[in-house]
Amino acid sequence: MIKSALVTGAGGGLGRAVALALAGRGCAVVALDIVASAAEETAAEAGSGLVTPLVVDLTAPGAAELAVAESLEALGGLDIVVNNAGWGIGEAFLAMTEASWDRTLALNLKAVALICAAAGRHMKTRGSGRIVNVTSPASRMALPNYLAYAASKAGVDAVTRAAAVALAPFGVRVNSVAPGMMDTAMQAVTERQLAAIDGRDDVAAFLAERTARIPVGRRTDVDTVAGMIVWLALDAPEYITAERLNVSGGLDRD
Ligand SMILES: NC(=O)c1ccc[n+]([C@@H]2O[C@H](COP(=O)([O-])OP(=O)(O)OC[C@H]3O[C@@H](n4cnc5c(N)ncnc54)[C@H](O)[C@@H]3O)[C@@H](O)[C@H]2O)c1
């Protein structure tokens, strides 16, 4: 039977890789993004008609409900949700702004929690479903210049645990993946901001130092991390829930 999946932030980076990988496994996918052309490109790249673009700003009021309702309308059901959309800004601790906190928490945390609940209500009626949230090694680090982001991802870890427990009796599994450094658009912008806060204009050296802190000695890529998300969504034993899988080359470890 064809499985149906909603992937948020699927217009680029990791989300696009997840949408394409799920489509490659025969899933019908809604690729949600705030940027219409990006979601459409993901659908075009899939090429098989298996990916439907959906434009939603997940920071808007009611967006989580809307995203799930539109996905159900497009797909006729939802077996899988990948809460991938994320945003962050490097800001010096002593200069951090309310606007950045609001946008970061609205997208990275509130939308994730409310999508888990909205999708969970549907999955409960079916007695099955899998939700994968994208967290970050940042959630367990002291990052004064990236605090709203780190705090939002610590919140995602709380949501994953709570949603897993709430939905376990109904056959719904909720897990998360913590990707290591992937050279996406978001990562490039963030690292330039962090370099500037540290007063570094030798960005290449700054990046090399960050890479050198990864125990395996190199960065990862979106396809590697997408493979882990697809495994949780389609292949993982049904007994795995409330789990956080690090795909971070040892940067984060349990
Ligand atoms: N890149 C990394 O090294 C890294 C590391 C750890 C965790 N992550 C996490 O992985 C996930 C994907 O990150 P990425 O690096 O692919 O980022 P990205 O910026 O390349 O992609 C994020 C996508 O989300 C979309 N988006 C942004 N705001 C949105 C909104 N309000 N509503 C709907 N869609 C919106 C963007 O348009 C974009 O297509 C995020 O949750 C991020 O926090 C990334």
mmCIF file of C-alpha atoms in Angstrom, residues 43-126:
data_model
loop_
_atom_site.group_PDB
_atom_site.id
_atom_site.type_symbol
_atom_site.label_atom_id
_atom_site.label_comp_id
_atom_site.label_asym_id
_atom_site.label_seq_id
_atom_site.Cartn_x
_atom_site.Cartn_y
_atom_site.Cartn_z
ATOM 1 C CA ALA A 43 7.925 18.290 -6.762
ATOM 2 C CA ALA A 44 9.456 18.756 -10.220
ATOM 3 C CA GLU A 45 12.680 17.041 -9.169
ATOM 4 C CA ALA A 46 10.725 14.028 -7.912
ATOM 5 C CA GLY A 47 9.181 13.937 -11.352
ATOM 6 C CA SER A 48 6.886 11.009 -10.712
ATOM 7 C CA GLY A 49 3.774 12.926 -9.637
ATOM 8 C CA LEU A 50 4.295 11.513 -6.146
ATOM 9 C CA VAL A 51 5.187 14.895 -4.599
ATOM 10 C CA THR A 52 2.547 17.609 -4.134
ATOM 11 C CA PRO A 53 3.783 21.111 -3.244
ATOM 12 C CA LEU A 54 2.010 22.966 -0.426
ATOM 13 C CA VAL A 55 2.692 26.568 0.567
ATOM 14 C CA VAL A 56 2.207 27.366 4.272
ATOM 15 C CA ASP A 57 4.017 29.774 6.587
ATOM 16 C CA LEU A 58 4.267 27.618 9.701
ATOM 17 C CA THR A 59 4.715 30.685 11.920
ATOM 18 C CA ALA A 60 1.224 31.949 11.033
ATOM 19 C CA PRO A 61 -1.727 31.436 13.413
ATOM 20 C CA GLY A 62 -3.538 28.167 12.678
ATOM 21 C CA ALA A 63 -0.745 26.988 10.366
ATOM 22 C CA ALA A 64 -0.242 23.577 11.976
ATOM 23 C CA GLU A 65 -3.920 22.674 11.669
ATOM 24 C CA LEU A 66 -3.964 23.998 8.112
ATOM 25 C CA ALA A 67 -0.862 22.030 7.116
ATOM 26 C CA VAL A 68 -2.308 18.745 8.348
ATOM 27 C CA ALA A 69 -5.787 19.433 6.937
ATOM 28 C CA GLU A 70 -4.380 20.320 3.497
ATOM 29 C CA SER A 71 -2.156 17.234 3.541
ATOM 30 C CA LEU A 72 -5.105 14.998 4.394
ATOM 31 C CA GLU A 73 -7.079 16.627 1.595
ATOM 32 C CA ALA A 74 -4.261 16.064 -0.907
ATOM 33 C CA LEU A 75 -3.276 12.541 0.167
ATOM 34 C CA GLY A 76 -6.454 11.071 1.654
ATOM 35 C CA GLY A 77 -4.585 10.124 4.852
ATOM 36 C CA LEU A 78 -1.271 10.535 6.635
ATOM 37 C CA ASP A 79 1.062 7.702 7.625
ATOM 38 C CA ILE A 80 4.197 9.797 8.129
ATOM 39 C CA VAL A 81 5.009 13.336 9.251
ATOM 40 C CA VAL A 82 8.537 14.735 9.161
ATOM 41 C CA ASN A 83 8.764 17.983 11.138
ATOM 42 C CA ASN A 84 11.863 19.360 9.440
ATOM 43 C CA ALA A 85 11.250 23.078 8.812
ATOM 44 C CA GLY A 86 13.578 25.156 10.940
ATOM 45 C CA TRP A 87 15.147 28.565 11.188
ATOM 46 C CA GLY A 88 17.777 30.176 13.352
ATOM 47 C CA ILE A 89 19.812 33.330 13.640
ATOM 48 C CA GLY A 90 23.201 33.934 15.184
ATOM 49 C CA GLU A 91 22.838 36.804 17.632
ATOM 50 C CA ALA A 92 25.200 37.863 20.404
ATOM 51 C CA PHE A 93 23.732 36.847 23.773
ATOM 52 C CA LEU A 94 23.702 40.430 25.080
ATOM 53 C CA ALA A 95 22.022 41.713 21.910
ATOM 54 C CA MET A 96 19.404 39.071 21.280
ATOM 55 C CA THR A 97 16.030 40.305 20.076
ATOM 56 C CA GLU A 98 12.411 39.507 20.801
ATOM 57 C CA ALA A 99 11.630 39.187 17.082
ATOM 58 C CA SER A 100 14.209 36.431 16.659
ATOM 59 C CA TRP A 101 12.922 34.508 19.675
ATOM 60 C CA ASP A 102 9.339 34.784 18.393
ATOM 61 C CA ARG A 103 10.130 33.556 14.897
ATOM 62 C CA THR A 104 12.433 30.773 16.079
ATOM 63 C CA LEU A 105 10.054 29.383 18.688
ATOM 64 C CA ALA A 106 6.987 29.738 16.449
ATOM 65 C CA LEU A 107 8.549 27.652 13.683
ATOM 66 C CA ASN A 108 10.993 25.303 15.400
ATOM 67 C CA LEU A 109 8.919 24.503 18.475
ATOM 68 C CA LYS A 110 5.261 25.567 18.479
ATOM 69 C CA ALA A 111 4.540 24.365 14.952
ATOM 70 C CA VAL A 112 6.240 21.034 15.679
ATOM 71 C CA ALA A 113 4.157 20.455 18.830
ATOM 72 C CA LEU A 114 0.878 21.439 17.182
ATOM 73 C CA ILE A 115 1.569 19.380 14.042
ATOM 74 C CA CYS A 116 2.296 16.369 16.274
ATOM 75 C CA ALA A 117 -1.106 16.887 17.908
ATOM 76 C CA ALA A 118 -3.028 17.552 14.682
ATOM 77 C CA ALA A 119 -1.443 14.603 12.881
ATOM 78 C CA GLY A 120 -1.728 12.529 16.059
ATOM 79 C CA ARG A 121 -5.514 12.994 16.149
ATOM 80 C CA HIS A 122 -5.740 11.600 12.624
ATOM 81 C CA MET A 123 -3.232 8.786 13.213
ATOM 82 C CA LYS A 124 -5.049 7.766 16.411
ATOM 83 C CA THR A 125 -8.195 7.034 14.393
ATOM 84 C CA ARG A 126 -6.134 4.827 12.039
#
